[in-house]
PDB file of C-alpha atoms in Angstrom:
ATOM      1  CA  UNK A 132      -2.963  12.913  24.192  1.00 42.00           C
ATOM      2  CA  UNK A 133      -0.481  12.047  26.929  1.00 48.00           C
ATOM      3  CA  UNK A 134       1.867  14.948  27.599  1.00 42.00           C
ATOM      4  CA  UNK A 135       4.840  12.612  28.121  1.00 48.00           C
ATOM      5  CA  UNK A 136       4.456  11.377  24.538  1.00 51.00           C
ATOM      6  CA  UNK A 137       4.540  14.830  22.981  1.00 49.00           C
ATOM      7  CA  UNK A 138       7.771  15.133  20.969  1.00 53.00           C
ATOM      8  CA  UNK A 139      10.100  18.015  21.591  1.00 57.00           C
ATOM      9  CA  UNK A 140      12.436  19.332  18.945  1.00 60.00           C
ATOM     10  CA  UNK A 141      12.790  21.088  15.638  1.00 72.00           C
ATOM     11  CA  UNK A 142       9.540  20.867  13.621  1.00 78.00           C
ATOM     12  CA  UNK A 143      11.404  20.514  10.333  1.00 77.00           C
ATOM     13  CA  UNK A 144      13.556  17.732  11.774  1.00 81.00           C
ATOM     14  CA  UNK A 145      10.433  15.884  12.876  1.00 83.00           C
ATOM     15  CA  UNK A 146       8.948  16.427   9.419  1.00 79.00           C
ATOM     16  CA  UNK A 147      12.048  14.837   7.873  1.00 81.00           C
ATOM     17  CA  UNK A 148      11.603  11.770  10.106  1.00 83.00           C
ATOM     18  CA  UNK A 149       8.032  11.505   8.891  1.00 83.00           C
ATOM     19  CA  UNK A 150       9.122  11.753   5.234  1.00 76.00           C
ATOM     20  CA  UNK A 151      11.635   8.936   5.713  1.00 78.00           C
ATOM     21  CA  UNK A 152       8.909   6.717   7.161  1.00 82.00           C
ATOM     22  CA  UNK A 153       6.585   7.585   4.269  1.00 77.00           C
ATOM     23  CA  UNK A 154       9.173   6.304   1.762  1.00 72.00           C
ATOM     24  CA  UNK A 155       9.777   3.119   3.746  1.00 75.00           C
ATOM     25  CA  UNK A 156       6.094   2.283   4.200  1.00 78.00           C
ATOM     26  CA  UNK A 157       5.236   2.610   0.505  1.00 68.00           C
ATOM     27  CA  UNK A 158       6.579  -0.911  -0.023  1.00 68.00           C
ATOM     28  CA  UNK A 159       3.765  -2.347   2.127  1.00 70.00           C
ATOM     29  CA  UNK A 160       0.925  -1.044  -0.046  1.00 65.00           C
ATOM     30  CA  UNK A 161       0.908  -4.363  -1.941  1.00 58.00           C
ATOM     31  CA  UNK A 162       2.774  -6.965   0.163  1.00 66.00           C
ATOM     32  CA  UNK A 163       1.203  -6.940   3.633  1.00 70.00           C
ATOM     33  CA  UNK A 164       2.731  -5.236   6.630  1.00 75.00           C
ATOM     34  CA  UNK A 165       1.548  -8.198   8.696  1.00 70.00           C
ATOM     35  CA  UNK A 166       0.717 -11.677   7.461  1.00 61.00           C
ATOM     36  CA  UNK A 167      -1.598 -14.497   8.470  1.00 57.00           C
ATOM     37  CA  UNK A 168      -5.371 -14.533   8.400  1.00 53.00           C
ATOM     38  CA  UNK A 169      -5.524 -10.887   9.463  1.00 63.00           C
ATOM     39  CA  UNK A 170      -3.117  -9.580   6.818  1.00 70.00           C
ATOM     40  CA  UNK A 171      -3.207  -5.815   6.474  1.00 84.00           C
ATOM     41  CA  UNK A 172      -1.851  -3.438   3.847  1.00 88.00           C
ATOM     42  CA  UNK A 173      -0.713   0.140   4.155  1.00 90.00           C
ATOM     43  CA  UNK A 174      -3.337   2.437   2.646  1.00 91.00           C
ATOM     44  CA  UNK A 175      -1.657   5.687   3.574  1.00 91.00           C
ATOM     45  CA  UNK A 176       0.948   7.502   5.647  1.00 91.00           C
ATOM     46  CA  UNK A 177       0.131  11.071   6.671  1.00 88.00           C
ATOM     47  CA  UNK A 178       1.248  13.904   8.954  1.00 87.00           C
ATOM     48  CA  UNK A 179      -1.641  14.484  11.403  1.00 87.00           C
ATOM     49  CA  UNK A 180      -2.788  18.112  11.134  1.00 80.00           C
ATOM     50  CA  UNK A 181      -3.595  18.201  14.845  1.00 81.00           C
ATOM     51  CA  UNK A 182      -0.441  16.515  16.199  1.00 79.00           C
ATOM     52  CA  UNK A 183       3.234  17.413  15.813  1.00 82.00           C
ATOM     53  CA  UNK A 184       5.964  14.809  15.490  1.00 82.00           C
ATOM     54  CA  UNK A 185       3.574  11.907  14.900  1.00 90.00           C
ATOM     55  CA  UNK A 186       3.072   9.820  11.779  1.00 92.00           C
ATOM     56  CA  UNK A 187      -0.413   8.497  11.059  1.00 94.00           C
ATOM     57  CA  UNK A 188      -0.486   5.177   9.186  1.00 94.00           C
ATOM     58  CA  UNK A 189      -3.769   4.003   7.671  1.00 94.00           C
ATOM     59  CA  UNK A 190      -4.197   0.238   7.246  1.00 93.00           C
ATOM     60  CA  UNK A 191      -6.853  -1.767   5.402  1.00 90.00           C
ATOM     61  CA  UNK A 192      -7.459  -5.240   3.974  1.00 87.00           C
ATOM     62  CA  UNK A 193      -6.994  -4.193   0.353  1.00 85.00           C
ATOM     63  CA  UNK A 194     -10.684  -4.640  -0.444  1.00 86.00           C
ATOM     64  CA  UNK A 195     -13.029  -2.585   1.727  1.00 88.00           C
ATOM     65  CA  UNK A 196     -12.169   1.040   2.437  1.00 89.00           C
ATOM     66  CA  UNK A 197     -14.699   1.115   5.262  1.00 92.00           C
ATOM     67  CA  UNK A 198     -12.519  -1.353   7.179  1.00 90.00           C
ATOM     68  CA  UNK A 199      -9.620   1.106   7.305  1.00 94.00           C
ATOM     69  CA  UNK A 200      -8.082   1.972  10.669  1.00 95.00           C
ATOM     70  CA  UNK A 201      -5.547   4.728  11.328  1.00 95.00           C
ATOM     71  CA  UNK A 202      -2.744   4.402  13.888  1.00 96.00           C
ATOM     72  CA  UNK A 203      -0.577   7.163  15.324  1.00 96.00           C
ATOM     73  CA  UNK A 204       3.112   6.242  15.599  1.00 95.00           C
ATOM     74  CA  UNK A 205       5.814   8.074  17.584  1.00 94.00           C
ATOM     75  CA  UNK A 206       8.826   9.435  15.695  1.00 93.00           C
ATOM     76  CA  UNK A 207      10.980  10.049  18.779  1.00 92.00           C
ATOM     77  CA  UNK A 208      11.533   8.492  22.198  1.00 92.00           C
ATOM     78  CA  UNK A 209       9.845  10.325  25.116  1.00 89.00           C
ATOM     79  CA  UNK A 210      13.274  11.091  26.599  1.00 86.00           C
ATOM     80  CA  UNK A 211      14.558  12.361  23.243  1.00 85.00           C
ATOM     81  CA  UNK A 212      16.286  10.828  20.255  1.00 88.00           C
ATOM     82  CA  UNK A 213      14.944   9.602  16.936  1.00 90.00           C
ATOM     83  CA  UNK A 214      13.443   6.123  16.620  1.00 91.00           C
ATOM     84  CA  UNK A 215      15.164   4.349  13.680  1.00 86.00           C
ATOM     85  CA  UNK A 216      12.647   3.779  10.884  1.00 85.00           C
ATOM     86  CA  UNK A 217      13.522   0.078  10.731  1.00 84.00           C
ATOM     87  CA  UNK A 218      12.753  -0.386  14.439  1.00 88.00           C
ATOM     88  CA  UNK A 219       9.585   1.671  14.201  1.00 91.00           C
ATOM     89  CA  UNK A 220       8.212  -0.478  11.369  1.00 88.00           C
ATOM     90  CA  UNK A 221       9.239  -3.688  13.160  1.00 88.00           C
ATOM     91  CA  UNK A 222       7.573  -2.611  16.396  1.00 92.00           C
ATOM     92  CA  UNK A 223       4.436  -1.510  14.561  1.00 93.00           C
ATOM     93  CA  UNK A 224       4.182  -4.909  12.892  1.00 89.00           C
ATOM     94  CA  UNK A 225       4.408  -6.597  16.294  1.00 90.00           C
ATOM     95  CA  UNK A 226       1.702  -4.520  17.977  1.00 91.00           C
ATOM     96  CA  UNK A 227      -0.780  -5.411  15.243  1.00 90.00           C
ATOM     97  CA  UNK A 228      -1.323  -8.851  16.808  1.00 85.00           C
ATOM     98  CA  UNK A 229      -3.681  -7.838  18.305  1.00 87.00           C
ATOM     99  CA  UNK A 230      -3.840  -4.153  17.322  1.00 90.00           C
ATOM    100  CA  UNK A 231      -4.758  -1.384  19.758  1.00 92.00           C
ATOM    101  CA  UNK A 232      -8.452  -0.509  19.624  1.00 94.00           C
ATOM    102  CA  UNK A 233      -9.581   2.768  18.026  1.00 95.00           C
ATOM    103  CA  UNK A 234     -10.761   5.422  20.471  1.00 93.00           C
ATOM    104  CA  UNK A 235     -11.956   8.093  18.079  1.00 93.00           C
ATOM    105  CA  UNK A 236     -11.706   9.091  14.421  1.00 95.00           C
ATOM    106  CA  UNK A 237      -9.318  11.102  12.274  1.00 93.00           C
ATOM    107  CA  UNK A 238     -10.485  14.308  10.523  1.00 90.00           C
ATOM    108  CA  UNK A 239     -11.859  12.258   7.606  1.00 90.00           C
ATOM    109  CA  UNK A 240     -13.831   9.870   9.822  1.00 94.00           C
ATOM    110  CA  UNK A 241     -11.435   6.904   9.761  1.00 95.00           C
ATOM    111  CA  UNK A 242     -11.305   5.052  13.127  1.00 96.00           C
ATOM    112  CA  UNK A 243      -8.146   6.176  14.918  1.00 96.00           C
ATOM    113  CA  UNK A 244      -6.016   4.366  17.516  1.00 96.00           C
ATOM    114  CA  UNK A 245      -3.083   5.829  19.431  1.00 95.00           C
ATOM    115  CA  UNK A 246      -0.414   3.134  18.970  1.00 96.00           C
ATOM    116  CA  UNK A 247       2.404   5.140  20.553  1.00 95.00           C
ATOM    117  CA  UNK A 248       2.431   3.526  24.023  1.00 95.00           C
ATOM    118  CA  UNK A 249       2.300   0.008  22.548  1.00 95.00           C
ATOM    119  CA  UNK A 250       5.082   0.740  20.051  1.00 95.00           C
ATOM    120  CA  UNK A 251       7.371   2.292  22.658  1.00 95.00           C
ATOM    121  CA  UNK A 252       6.956  -0.868  24.739  1.00 95.00           C
ATOM    122  CA  UNK A 253       7.507  -3.171  21.741  1.00 94.00           C
ATOM    123  CA  UNK A 254      10.768  -1.413  20.815  1.00 92.00           C
ATOM    124  CA  UNK A 255      12.470  -3.293  23.658  1.00 88.00           C
ATOM    125  CA  UNK A 256      11.929  -6.640  21.898  1.00 86.00           C
ATOM    126  CA  UNK A 257      11.477  -5.782  18.228  1.00 85.00           C
ATOM    127  CA  UNK A 258      12.268  -8.539  15.693  1.00 82.00           C
ATOM    128  CA  UNK A 259      12.994  -8.388  11.964  1.00 80.00           C
ATOM    129  CA  UNK A 260      13.016 -10.636   8.910  1.00 76.00           C
ATOM    130  CA  UNK A 261      15.381 -11.047   5.954  1.00 77.00           C
ATOM    131  CA  UNK A 262      13.363  -8.601   3.860  1.00 76.00           C
ATOM    132  CA  UNK A 263      13.939  -5.915   6.490  1.00 77.00           C
ATOM    133  CA  UNK A 264      17.679  -6.584   6.395  1.00 78.00           C
ATOM    134  CA  UNK A 265      17.872  -6.445   2.603  1.00 79.00           C
ATOM    135  CA  UNK A 266      15.876  -3.235   2.486  1.00 75.00           C
ATOM    136  CA  UNK A 267      18.155  -1.672   5.107  1.00 75.00           C
ATOM    137  CA  UNK A 268      21.285  -2.803   3.236  1.00 76.00           C
ATOM    138  CA  UNK A 269      20.058  -1.314  -0.035  1.00 75.00           C
ATOM    139  CA  UNK A 270      19.084   1.932   1.676  1.00 73.00           C
ATOM    140  CA  UNK A 271      22.734   2.466   2.694  1.00 72.00           C
ATOM    141  CA  UNK A 272      23.325   3.555  -0.897  1.00 72.00           C
ATOM    142  CA  UNK A 273      21.293   6.685  -1.369  1.00 57.00           C
ATOM    143  CA  UNK A 274      19.811   7.829  -4.642  1.00 49.00           C
ATOM    144  CA  UNK A 275      21.366  11.020  -6.044  1.00 47.00           C
ATOM    145  CA  UNK A 276      19.277  14.144  -5.594  1.00 47.00           C
ATOM    146  CA  UNK A 277      19.103  14.516  -9.384  1.00 44.00           C
ATOM    147  CA  UNK A 278      19.542  12.043 -12.270  1.00 44.00           C
ATOM    148  CA  UNK A 279      22.853  13.733 -13.099  1.00 47.00           C
ATOM    149  CA  UNK A 280      23.871  13.960  -9.457  1.00 47.00           C
ATOM    150  CA  UNK A 281      27.406  13.157  -8.351  1.00 49.00           C
ATOM    151  CA  UNK A 282      26.636  10.467  -5.756  1.00 51.00           C
ATOM    152  CA  UNK A 283      29.722   8.329  -5.198  1.00 66.00           C
ATOM    153  CA  UNK A 284      27.776   5.086  -5.425  1.00 72.00           C
ATOM    154  CA  UNK A 285      24.570   4.265  -7.290  1.00 76.00           C
ATOM    155  CA  UNK A 286      22.604   1.085  -6.645  1.00 78.00           C
ATOM    156  CA  UNK A 287      21.967  -0.803  -9.910  1.00 80.00           C
ATOM    157  CA  UNK A 288      20.736  -4.124  -8.537  1.00 83.00           C
ATOM    158  CA  UNK A 289      21.025  -6.841  -5.916  1.00 84.00           C
ATOM    159  CA  UNK A 290      21.127 -10.631  -5.665  1.00 86.00           C
ATOM    160  CA  UNK A 291      20.905 -12.784  -2.541  1.00 85.00           C
ATOM    161  CA  UNK A 292      23.936 -15.073  -2.372  1.00 89.00           C
ATOM    162  CA  UNK A 293      22.204 -17.070   0.352  1.00 85.00           C
ATOM    163  CA  UNK A 294      19.884 -16.230   3.240  1.00 79.00           C
ATOM    164  CA  UNK A 295      22.667 -14.389   5.068  1.00 85.00           C
ATOM    165  CA  UNK A 296      24.490 -12.414   2.342  1.00 88.00           C
ATOM    166  CA  UNK A 297      23.298  -9.971  -0.300  1.00 87.00           C
ATOM    167  CA  UNK A 298      25.391  -8.711  -3.205  1.00 91.00           C
ATOM    168  CA  UNK A 299      24.674  -5.083  -4.057  1.00 87.00           C
ATOM    169  CA  UNK A 300      25.580  -4.044  -7.594  1.00 87.00           C
ATOM    170  CA  UNK A 301      26.747  -0.435  -7.735  1.00 84.00           C
ATOM    171  CA  UNK A 302      28.375   1.948 -10.178  1.00 81.00           C
ATOM    172  CA  UNK A 303      30.686   4.765  -9.195  1.00 77.00           C
ATOM    173  CA  UNK A 304      32.467   7.549 -11.111  1.00 73.00           C
ATOM    174  CA  UNK A 305      35.909   6.575 -12.359  1.00 72.00           C
ATOM    175  CA  UNK A 306      35.316   2.800 -12.437  1.00 75.00           C
ATOM    176  CA  UNK A 307      34.081   1.070 -15.595  1.00 75.00           C
ATOM    177  CA  UNK A 308      31.221  -1.342 -15.007  1.00 74.00           C
ATOM    178  CA  UNK A 309      29.279  -2.318 -11.881  1.00 84.00           C
ATOM    179  CA  UNK A 310      30.940  -3.430  -8.652  1.00 87.00           C
ATOM    180  CA  UNK A 311      29.572  -6.221  -6.489  1.00 90.00           C
ATOM    181  CA  UNK A 312      29.539  -5.425  -2.765  1.00 89.00           C
ATOM    182  CA  UNK A 313      28.764  -8.381  -0.483  1.00 91.00           C
ATOM    183  CA  UNK A 314      27.077  -7.328   2.768  1.00 87.00           C
ATOM    184  CA  UNK A 315      25.838  -9.423   5.658  1.00 86.00           C
ATOM    185  CA  UNK A 316      22.146  -9.479   6.514  1.00 85.00           C
ATOM    186  CA  UNK A 317      22.825 -10.904   9.991  1.00 82.00           C
ATOM    187  CA  UNK A 318      25.136  -9.830  12.806  1.00 79.00           C
ATOM    188  CA  UNK A 319      27.651 -12.014  14.636  1.00 78.00           C
ATOM    189  CA  UNK A 320      24.959 -13.285  17.030  1.00 76.00           C
ATOM    190  CA  UNK A 321      22.712 -14.447  14.193  1.00 77.00           C
ATOM    191  CA  UNK A 322      20.203 -11.635  14.548  1.00 76.00           C
ATOM    192  CA  UNK A 323      18.823  -9.873  11.477  1.00 78.00           C
ATOM    193  CA  UNK A 324      20.838  -6.741  10.750  1.00 74.00           C
ATOM    194  CA  UNK A 325      18.820  -3.622   9.978  1.00 73.00           C
ATOM    195  CA  UNK A 326      21.553  -1.087  10.497  1.00 63.00           C
ATOM    196  CA  UNK A 327      25.333  -1.003  10.071  1.00 57.00           C
ATOM    197  CA  UNK A 328      26.500   2.447  11.068  1.00 54.00           C
ATOM    198  CA  UNK A 329      30.167   1.927  10.146  1.00 60.00           C
ATOM    199  CA  UNK A 330      29.430   0.508   6.704  1.00 66.00           C
ATOM    200  CA  UNK A 331      26.675   3.057   6.070  1.00 60.00           C
ATOM    201  CA  UNK A 332      29.153   5.866   6.742  1.00 59.00           C
ATOM    202  CA  UNK A 333      31.875   4.328   4.585  1.00 64.00           C
ATOM    203  CA  UNK A 334      29.991   3.167   1.497  1.00 65.00           C
ATOM    204  CA  UNK A 335      29.147   6.530  -0.094  1.00 56.00           C
ATOM    205  CA  UNK A 336      32.787   7.635  -0.095  1.00 60.00           C
ATOM    206  CA  UNK A 337      34.617   4.421  -0.963  1.00 61.00           C
ATOM    207  CA  UNK A 338      37.652   4.938  -3.209  1.00 54.00           C
ATOM    208  CA  UNK A 339      39.605   2.295  -5.176  1.00 57.00           C
ATOM    209  CA  UNK A 340      42.333   1.940  -2.524  1.00 58.00           C
ATOM    210  CA  UNK A 341      39.743   1.161   0.149  1.00 63.00           C
ATOM    211  CA  UNK A 342      37.994  -1.282  -2.158  1.00 70.00           C
ATOM    212  CA  UNK A 343      41.224  -3.183  -2.843  1.00 72.00           C
ATOM    213  CA  UNK A 344      41.559  -3.971   0.858  1.00 78.00           C
ATOM    214  CA  UNK A 345      38.265  -5.852   0.664  1.00 83.00           C
ATOM    215  CA  UNK A 346      38.576  -7.535  -2.733  1.00 86.00           C
ATOM    216  CA  UNK A 347      36.902 -10.943  -3.039  1.00 91.00           C
ATOM    217  CA  UNK A 348      38.135 -13.795  -5.290  1.00 91.00           C
ATOM    218  CA  UNK A 349      34.538 -14.297  -6.458  1.00 91.00           C
ATOM    219  CA  UNK A 350      33.844 -13.861 -10.167  1.00 93.00           C
ATOM    220  CA  UNK A 351      30.520 -12.389 -11.225  1.00 93.00           C
ATOM    221  CA  UNK A 352      29.530 -11.515 -14.812  1.00 90.00           C
ATOM    222  CA  UNK A 353      27.149  -8.902 -13.416  1.00 89.00           C
ATOM    223  CA  UNK A 354      30.074  -7.195 -11.657  1.00 90.00           C
ATOM    224  CA  UNK A 355      32.870  -6.858 -14.247  1.00 90.00           C
ATOM    225  CA  UNK A 356      34.639  -4.300 -12.047  1.00 88.00           C
ATOM    226  CA  UNK A 357      35.073  -6.890  -9.297  1.00 88.00           C
ATOM    227  CA  UNK A 358      33.425  -8.220  -6.161  1.00 92.00           C
ATOM    228  CA  UNK A 359      34.271  -6.874  -2.714  1.00 90.00           C
ATOM    229  CA  UNK A 360      33.579  -8.508   0.631  1.00 90.00           C
ATOM    230  CA  UNK A 361      32.113  -6.286   3.348  1.00 86.00           C
ATOM    231  CA  UNK A 362      30.439  -9.074   5.286  1.00 86.00           C
ATOM    232  CA  UNK A 363      32.974  -8.674   8.124  1.00 81.00           C
ATOM    233  CA  UNK A 364      32.040  -5.029   8.776  1.00 74.00           C
TER     234      UNK A 364
END
């Protein structure tokens, strides 16, 4: 393993990055991570016992286990700093056409390829699709730690208004009925949006006064508490 690719940092922090990626990759166990004739599914996502700060993703065709291949992905940049999960998945998808060749096996005998150099290079030109944007928008509203948790906002549903705007239906303590929050899936340049730091920071703590500043005239029977426009954020 190349020394310059070894991550430095708190082991528990690196483990948390891995856990986030595990949750995000679960959605590709049925719809493919990459399409076309060589479509592949995610079979597994594991912390390598012999490597720190790396996530090992096992891919297969959904039919033959013997065709599985494992790929090691970096969780941090060589110079430091976490790689956003959305960018890591997007870069991984890009390097699968064609994928890096295996150069060994994992502890269970699955062919193993080190995809870290390819992914770090692909991060400079990573692209996304609308599904990535919608998933990122929904993830801005975190689930409460417990069913009775006191999270300010809870995601109850979503509906695309068009290809560029999603309406997130949320409930919050003190307001009767779901709210509709319109968020943009694309930025001002027309690129798919997979992260909105300002909105992500604001959403969990929105209060009625802040909502009123963004009220939309739209009427929605699924959002009896009103619709609010955050597409300009």
